[in-house]
Coordinates of N, CA and C in Angstrom, one line a residue:
Q1 N 0.8 -1.2 0.3 CA 0.1 0.3 -0.3 C 1.2 1.3 0.6
A2 N 0.4 2.1 -0.9 CA 0.6 3.2 -0.1 C 0.2 4.8 0.2
V3 N 0.5 6.0 0.7 CA -0.1 6.6 0.8 C -0.1 7.4 0.6
V4 N -0.6 9.1 0.3 CA -0.3 10.7 -0.4 C -0.5 11.7 1.4
I5 N 0.5 11.8 2.2 CA -0.1 12.7 3.3 C -0.5 14.4 3.0
C6 N -1.3 14.6 3.5 CA -1.5 16.0 3.7 C -1.6 16.6 4.5
P7 N -0.3 16.8 5.4 CA -0.8 18.0 7.0 C -0.7 19.1 6.8
G8 N -1.4 19.4 7.9 CA -2.6 20.7 8.0 C -1.6 21.8 7.5
G9 N -2.0 22.7 8.2 CA -1.6 24.0 9.0 C -2.6 25.7 8.1
A10 N -3.7 25.1 8.1 CA -4.8 26.1 8.2 C -4.3 27.1 7.1
Y11 N -4.4 26.3 5.9 CA -3.9 27.4 4.8 C -2.6 28.3 5.2
L12 N -2.0 28.4 6.1 CA -1.2 29.3 5.8 C 0.7 29.4 6.4
G13 N 0.3 27.7 5.9 CA 1.5 26.6 5.7 C 1.5 25.5 5.7
V14 N 2.6 24.5 5.4 CA 2.3 23.4 5.5 C 3.0 22.7 7.3
A15 N 2.4 21.7 7.3 CA 3.0 21.7 8.9 C 3.5 20.8 8.9
Y16 N 4.8 19.7 7.9 CA 5.0 19.0 6.9 C 6.0 18.3 8.6
T17 N 6.6 18.8 9.7 CA 6.8 17.8 10.5 C 5.7 17.0 11.7
H18 N 5.3 17.3 12.0 CA 4.4 16.6 12.8 C 3.4 16.2 12.2
E19 N 3.1 16.5 11.3 CA 1.5 15.6 10.8 C 2.0 15.6 9.5
G20 N 3.4 15.4 9.3 CA 4.0 14.5 7.5 C 5.0 13.5 7.7
I21 N 6.2 14.7 7.6 CA 7.6 13.8 8.0 C 7.1 13.1 8.8
Q22 N 6.8 12.8 10.5 CA 7.4 11.6 11.6 C 5.7 11.0 11.3
V23 N 5.1 11.1 10.1 CA 4.2 10.3 10.0 C 4.5 9.3 9.0
A24 N 4.7 10.5 7.9 CA 5.9 9.0 6.9 C 6.4 8.2 6.9
Q25 N 7.5 8.5 8.3 CA 8.5 8.0 8.9 C 7.8 6.8 9.6
W26 N 6.6 7.1 10.4 CA 6.5 5.6 10.8 C 5.9 4.7 9.9
M27 N 5.3 5.1 9.0 CA 4.5 4.2 8.3 C 5.8 3.1 7.3
N28 N 6.3 4.4 7.1 CA 7.7 3.5 6.0 C 8.4 2.1 7.0
E29 N 8.6 2.8 7.9 CA 8.7 1.3 8.9 C 8.1 0.3 9.4
R30 N 6.5 0.9 8.8 CA 6.1 -1.0 8.8 C 5.8 -1.2 7.9
G31 N 6.5 -0.7 6.5 CA 6.7 -1.6 5.4 C 5.3 -0.6 3.9
I32 N 4.9 0.8 4.7 CA 4.1 1.4 4.0 C 4.7 2.1 2.7
T33 N 4.4 2.3 1.5 CA 5.8 3.7 0.9 C 4.1 4.8 0.9
A34 N 4.8 5.9 1.3 CA 4.5 6.9 2.3 C 4.8 8.1 1.2
L35 N 4.1 9.6 0.6 CA 4.7 10.5 -0.2 C 4.0 11.6 0.8
M36 N 5.0 12.7 1.3 CA 4.2 13.6 2.5 C 4.1 14.7 1.2
L37 N 2.6 15.3 1.1 CA 2.7 16.0 0.4 C 3.2 17.5 0.6
R38 N 4.1 18.4 0.5 CA 3.9 19.3 0.3 C 3.1 20.4 -0.8
Y39 N 1.8 20.4 -0.5 CA 1.0 21.0 -1.2 C 1.1 22.7 -1.3
R40 N 0.6 23.8 -2.2 CA 0.9 25.2 -2.1 C 0.1 25.5 -2.0
M41 N -0.8 26.8 -1.9 CA -1.3 27.8 -0.5 C -2.2 27.8 -1.5
P42 N -3.2 28.2 -1.5 CA -4.5 28.2 -2.5 C -4.3 30.3 -3.5
N43 N -4.4 30.7 -2.0 CA -3.5 32.3 -2.5 C -5.0 33.2 -3.4
G44 N -6.4 32.6 -3.6 CA -7.0 33.0 -4.4 C -7.8 32.1 -5.3
H45 N -6.6 31.0 -5.5 CA -6.5 30.5 -6.6 C -7.3 29.2 -6.1
R46 N -9.0 28.9 -5.8 CA -9.0 27.5 -4.7 C -8.0 26.0 -4.7
E47 N -8.2 25.8 -6.5 CA -8.1 24.5 -6.9 C -6.0 24.0 -7.0
V48 N -5.6 24.4 -6.3 CA -4.3 24.8 -6.2 C -3.4 23.5 -5.4
P49 N -4.6 23.7 -4.2 CA -4.2 22.4 -3.3 C -4.9 21.0 -3.4
L50 N -5.7 21.3 -4.1 CA -6.9 19.9 -4.6 C -5.7 19.4 -5.8
D51 N -5.5 20.5 -6.7 CA -4.5 19.9 -7.7 C -3.2 19.2 -7.4
D52 N -2.9 19.8 -6.6 CA -0.9 19.2 -6.3 C -1.7 17.9 -4.5
V53 N -2.6 17.6 -5.0 CA -2.7 15.9 -4.1 C -3.6 15.0 -5.6
R54 N -3.7 15.2 -6.0 CA -4.6 14.8 -7.0 C -3.3 14.4 -7.8
Q55 N -1.8 15.2 -8.5 CA -1.0 14.1 -8.5 C -0.2 14.2 -8.1
G56 N -0.4 13.9 -6.6 CA 0.3 12.8 -5.9 C 0.2 12.0 -6.5
L57 N -1.4 11.7 -6.3 CA -1.7 10.4 -6.2 C -1.1 9.3 -7.8
R58 N -1.9 10.8 -8.9 CA -0.7 10.5 -9.8 C 0.7 9.4 -9.5
I59 N 1.1 9.8 -9.3 CA 2.5 10.0 -9.1 C 2.4 8.7 -8.7
L60 N 2.1 8.3 -7.6 CA 1.8 6.6 -7.1 C 1.5 5.9 -7.5
R61 N 0.2 6.7 -8.4 CA -0.2 5.6 -9.7 C 0.5 5.0 -11.0
N62 N 1.7 6.4 -11.1 CA 2.7 6.0 -12.6 C 3.6 4.9 -11.8
Y63 N 3.6 4.9 -10.3 CA 4.8 4.1 -10.2 C 4.5 2.6 -9.1
S64 N 3.3 2.6 -9.5 CA 2.9 0.9 -9.0 C 3.1 0.6 -9.4
E65 N 3.6 0.1 -10.6 CA 4.3 -1.5 -11.1 C 5.4 -1.4 -10.4
E66 N 6.4 -0.6 -10.4 CA 7.6 -1.0 -10.0 C 7.7 -0.4 -9.1
W67 N 6.9 -0.1 -7.7 CA 6.9 0.0 -6.2 C 6.2 -0.5 -6.1
K68 N 5.5 -1.9 -6.3 CA 4.4 -3.2 -6.3 C 3.5 -2.8 -5.5
I69 N 2.6 -1.7 -5.9 CA 1.7 -0.7 -4.6 C 0.5 -1.4 -5.7
T70 N -0.4 -2.3 -4.9 CA -1.3 -2.4 -5.3 C -2.3 -1.3 -4.4
K71 N -2.3 -0.7 -3.8 CA -3.3 0.7 -3.3 C -3.3 1.7 -2.5
V72 N -3.2 2.3 -2.8 CA -3.2 3.8 -3.0 C -4.6 4.9 -2.5
G73 N -3.4 5.3 -1.1 CA -5.0 5.8 -0.5 C -4.3 7.2 -0.2
V74 N -5.0 7.9 0.5 CA -5.0 9.6 1.0 C -4.9 9.7 2.9
M75 N -4.3 10.7 3.1 CA -3.9 10.8 4.3 C -4.4 12.5 4.8
G76 N -4.7 13.0 5.4 CA -4.5 14.3 6.0 C -5.5 14.6 7.1
A77 N -4.5 15.7 8.1 CA -4.7 16.2 9.1 C -5.1 17.7 9.0
S78 N -6.6 18.3 9.9 CA -7.1 19.3 9.8 C -7.1 19.3 8.3
I79 N -6.9 21.2 8.0 CA -7.0 21.4 6.2 C -6.5 20.3 5.6
G80 N -5.2 19.5 5.8 CA -4.3 18.5 5.1 C -6.2 17.6 5.3
G81 N -6.2 17.1 5.7 CA -7.8 16.2 5.8 C -9.3 16.8 4.9
Y82 N -9.0 17.8 4.6 CA -10.5 18.7 3.8 C -9.6 18.2 2.4
I83 N -8.4 18.4 2.1 CA -7.6 18.1 1.2 C -8.2 16.9 0.5
A84 N -7.4 16.1 1.3 CA -8.1 14.7 1.9 C -9.0 13.9 1.3
G85 N -10.3 15.0 1.5 CA -11.6 14.3 1.9 C -11.9 14.8 0.2
H86 N -11.0 15.8 -0.1 CA -11.6 16.1 -1.4 C -11.7 15.3 -2.2
A87 N -10.3 14.8 -1.8 CA -9.7 14.0 -3.6 C -10.4 12.8 -3.3
A88 N -10.8 12.3 -2.2 CA -11.6 11.0 -2.0 C -12.8 11.2 -2.9
I89 N -13.4 12.2 -2.9 CA -15.6 12.4 -3.4 C -14.7 12.8 -5.0
F90 N -13.7 13.5 -5.0 CA -14.3 14.6 -6.7 C -12.8 13.7 -7.2
G91 N -12.1 12.9 -6.4 CA -11.5 12.4 -7.9 C -11.5 11.5 -8.9
V92 N -10.5 11.6 -10.4 CA -11.1 10.5 -10.9 C -10.1 9.9 -11.6
D93 N -10.0 8.5 -11.9 CA -9.6 8.0 -12.7 C -8.2 8.2 -12.1
D94 N -7.0 8.1 -12.4 CA -5.3 7.6 -11.7 C -5.5 8.2 -10.4
A95 N -6.2 9.9 -9.9 CA -6.5 11.0 -9.2 C -7.5 10.1 -8.0
R96 N -8.2 9.4 -7.6 CA -8.8 9.0 -7.1 C -8.4 7.7 -5.8
P97 N -8.0 8.0 -4.6 CA -8.0 7.1 -3.8 C -8.5 5.7 -3.4
D98 N -7.7 4.5 -3.1 CA -8.5 3.2 -2.7 C -8.9 3.9 -1.3
F99 N -9.0 4.7 -0.7 CA -9.6 4.4 0.8 C -9.1 6.0 1.4
Q100 N -8.6 5.4 2.8 CA -8.6 7.7 2.9 C -8.5 7.4 4.4
I101 N -8.1 8.0 5.2 CA -7.5 8.4 6.1 C -7.7 9.6 6.8
L102 N -8.4 9.8 7.4 CA -8.7 11.1 7.6 C -8.9 11.8 9.0
L103 N -7.7 12.7 10.1 CA -7.1 12.4 11.3 C -7.9 14.4 11.7
Y104 N -8.9 14.4 12.3 CA -9.5 15.9 12.7 C -9.5 16.6 12.0
P105 N -10.2 15.8 11.1 CA -10.5 16.7 9.2 C -11.3 18.0 9.4
V106 N -11.4 19.0 8.1 CA -11.7 20.1 7.8 C -13.5 19.9 7.7
I107 N -14.1 19.4 7.5 CA -15.0 18.8 6.1 C -16.0 19.5 5.4
S108 N -16.8 20.8 6.2 CA -17.6 21.7 6.0 C -16.6 23.1 6.0
M109 N -17.2 23.9 5.0 CA -17.4 24.8 4.6 C -18.5 25.9 5.0
L110 N -19.2 25.5 5.7 CA -20.4 25.7 6.7 C -19.9 26.7 7.6
P111 N -20.2 28.2 7.3 CA -19.7 28.8 8.5 C -20.1 28.1 10.5
H112 N -21.0 27.1 9.9 CA -21.2 26.5 12.1 C -20.4 25.9 12.0
L113 N -19.6 25.3 11.4 CA -18.9 24.2 11.1 C -17.7 24.2 11.3
T114 N -17.1 25.2 9.9 CA -15.6 25.2 10.0 C -14.8 25.7 10.5
H115 N -13.5 25.8 10.1 CA -12.4 26.3 10.6 C -12.6 27.6 9.9
L116 N -13.4 28.9 10.2 CA -12.9 30.1 9.7 C -12.1 30.2 9.1
K117 N -10.7 30.5 9.8 CA -9.8 30.9 8.7 C -9.4 29.9 7.8
S118 N -9.8 28.9 7.8 CA -9.2 28.0 7.0 C -9.7 28.1 5.6
R119 N -11.4 28.6 6.3 CA -12.8 28.5 5.1 C -12.2 30.0 4.0
E120 N -11.9 31.1 4.8 CA -12.0 32.5 4.4 C -10.8 32.3 3.5
R121 N -9.4 31.7 3.9 CA -8.3 31.3 3.2 C -8.4 30.4 1.7
L122 N -9.4 29.9 1.9 CA -9.7 28.2 0.4 C -10.7 29.4 -0.3
L123 N -12.1 30.1 0.6 CA -12.9 30.6 -0.4 C -12.8 32.1 -0.4
G124 N -12.1 32.7 0.4 CA -12.1 33.9 0.4 C -12.7 34.8 2.0
A125 N -12.8 36.0 1.8 CA -14.0 36.9 3.2 C -16.0 36.5 2.7
N126 N -15.8 36.6 2.0 CA -17.4 36.6 1.7 C -18.1 35.4 0.6
P127 N -17.5 33.9 1.2 CA -17.6 33.2 -0.5 C -19.8 32.9 0.3
T128 N -19.9 32.6 -1.4 CA -21.8 32.5 -1.1 C -22.5 30.9 -0.7
H129 N -23.8 31.6 -0.5 CA -23.8 30.0 0.1 C -23.9 28.9 -0.9
E130 N -24.1 29.4 -1.5 CA -23.8 28.0 -2.9 C -22.3 27.7 -3.2
E131 N -21.5 28.3 -2.9 CA -19.8 28.4 -2.6 C -19.7 27.3 -1.6
E132 N -20.2 28.0 -0.4 CA -19.9 27.7 0.6 C -20.4 25.4 0.6
E133 N -22.0 25.5 0.3 CA -22.0 24.1 0.1 C -21.2 23.7 -1.3
A134 N -20.4 24.3 -2.1 CA -20.3 23.4 -3.1 C -18.7 22.4 -2.6
F135 N -17.7 23.3 -1.9 CA -17.0 23.3 -1.0 C -17.2 22.0 0.1
S136 N -18.3 21.8 0.6 CA -18.8 21.1 1.9 C -18.5 19.6 1.4
L137 N -17.6 18.7 2.1 CA -17.6 17.7 1.9 C -18.7 16.5 2.0
E138 N -19.4 17.1 3.5 CA -20.3 16.1 4.0 C -21.4 16.3 3.0
L139 N -21.6 17.3 1.9 CA -22.4 17.4 1.2 C -22.6 16.3 -0.1
H140 N -21.1 15.7 -0.3 CA -21.4 15.2 -1.9 C -20.6 14.0 -1.2
V141 N -20.7 13.6 -0.4 CA -20.4 12.1 -0.4 C -21.6 10.8 -1.4
N142 N -20.9 10.0 -2.0 CA -22.2 8.8 -2.6 C -21.5 7.8 -2.9
S143 N -22.1 6.8 -2.9 CA -21.8 5.4 -3.2 C -20.6 5.0 -3.8
L144 N -20.0 5.7 -4.2 CA -18.1 6.2 -5.6 C -16.9 6.2 -4.3
T145 N -17.2 7.0 -3.1 CA -16.6 7.7 -2.1 C -15.8 6.5 -1.7
P146 N -14.4 6.2 -1.6 CA -13.6 5.3 -1.1 C -14.0 5.1 0.3
P147 N -13.3 4.0 0.9 CA -13.5 3.6 2.8 C -12.7 4.7 2.9
A148 N -13.0 4.9 4.0 CA -12.2 5.8 5.2 C -12.4 5.2 6.7
F149 N -11.3 6.1 7.2 CA -10.6 5.8 9.0 C -11.1 7.0 9.4
I150 N -11.6 7.3 10.4 CA -11.1 8.6 10.3 C -11.5 8.7 12.3
A151 N -10.6 9.6 13.1 CA -10.2 9.8 14.1 C -10.0 11.6 14.4
L152 N -10.5 11.4 15.6 CA -10.2 13.0 16.7 C -10.5 12.5 17.8
A153 N -10.6 14.0 18.7 CA -10.3 14.3 19.8 C -12.0 15.2 19.9
S154 N -12.3 14.7 21.3 CA -14.1 15.2 21.3 C -13.5 16.6 22.1
D155 N -12.9 16.8 22.6 CA -12.2 18.4 22.8 C -11.1 19.2 22.7
D156 N -11.5 19.0 20.6 CA -10.7 20.0 19.9 C -11.4 21.4 19.9
E157 N -10.8 22.4 20.0 CA -11.4 23.3 20.5 C -11.5 23.8 18.8
A158 N -10.4 23.5 17.6 CA -10.1 24.5 16.9 C -10.8 24.0 15.4
I159 N -11.2 22.2 15.3 CA -11.7 21.4 14.4 C -12.8 21.1 15.0
S160 N -14.2 21.8 14.7 CA -15.5 21.0 15.2 C -15.2 19.8 15.4
P161 N -15.3 18.2 16.0 CA -16.0 17.1 15.6 C -17.4 17.2 15.1
E162 N -18.0 18.1 15.1 CA -18.9 18.0 14.3 C -19.0 17.7 12.5
N163 N -17.5 18.3 12.0 CA -16.9 17.5 10.8 C -16.7 16.3 10.2
S164 N -16.2 15.5 11.8 CA -16.0 14.2 11.3 C -17.2 13.2 11.3
V165 N -18.5 13.9 12.2 CA -19.8 12.8 12.8 C -20.2 13.3 11.1
L166 N -20.4 14.3 10.8 CA -21.3 14.3 9.8 C -20.5 13.7 8.6
Y167 N -19.2 13.7 8.3 CA -19.5 12.9 6.9 C -19.2 11.7 7.6
Y168 N -19.1 11.6 8.5 CA -19.1 9.6 8.9 C -20.9 9.2 8.8
L169 N -21.4 10.1 8.8 CA -23.1 9.4 8.7 C -23.7 9.6 7.1
A170 N -22.7 10.4 7.2 CA -22.7 10.7 5.5 C -22.5 9.5 4.5
L171 N -21.3 9.5 4.6 CA -20.7 7.5 4.3 C -21.3 6.2 4.7
L172 N -22.0 6.1 6.0 CA -23.0 5.5 6.2 C -24.5 5.5 5.6
K173 N -24.9 6.4 5.3 CA -26.0 6.6 4.5 C -25.6 5.9 3.3
N174 N -24.6 6.6 2.7 CA -24.4 6.1 1.2 C -24.2 4.5 1.2
K175 N -23.5 3.2 2.2 CA -23.1 2.8 2.0 C -21.5 2.5 2.3
V176 N -20.9 3.5 2.3 CA -19.6 3.2 2.0 C -18.8 2.7 3.4
S177 N -17.9 1.9 3.3 CA -17.3 1.1 4.9 C -16.2 2.6 5.0
A178 N -17.0 2.5 6.7 CA -16.2 4.0 7.2 C -16.0 3.3 8.9
S179 N -15.1 3.8 9.2 CA -14.8 3.7 11.2 C -14.3 5.1 11.4
L180 N -15.0 5.6 12.8 CA -14.8 7.2 13.3 C -14.3 6.2 15.0
H181 N -13.4 7.2 15.5 CA -12.8 7.3 16.4 C -12.4 8.6 16.8
I182 N -13.1 8.0 18.4 CA -13.3 10.3 18.9 C -12.9 9.2 19.8

């Protein structure tokens, strides 16, 4: 198996040490190929970090025969969880992961659920309700969404646990295999 790791950072930067490199090393020690994604910031271009994760998935798929990879997944923490979840829902062909691992992810862009600073850095200061819904992952889960492992802390003050719970319920509603750990 192989995993593209998307660290968090609230779209201010990439928390590549504790949510990236250390996770990749841990996976490597267990025989899992891991690619730590140092994605670009949106800076007014919403698709930039999402294009980067899709490219990471394509790279792993391109080397899958040579590296003996049979399954390619995506993993993300905080806003990196949003990037990973976006790839899981909207990825197509070689840019669609086989599984997703989400750690205290930002899922929704609705104002009462989201991490407001991350949302502002992605969608701008005043997104329309239609834009908020278009970028809220819990509203776009379908039966083709890959299986998910979700972990979070119930006392997380930065990312509302409701993000993970609503995503988990949307996965169950669509009969997608999912595991939620709080």
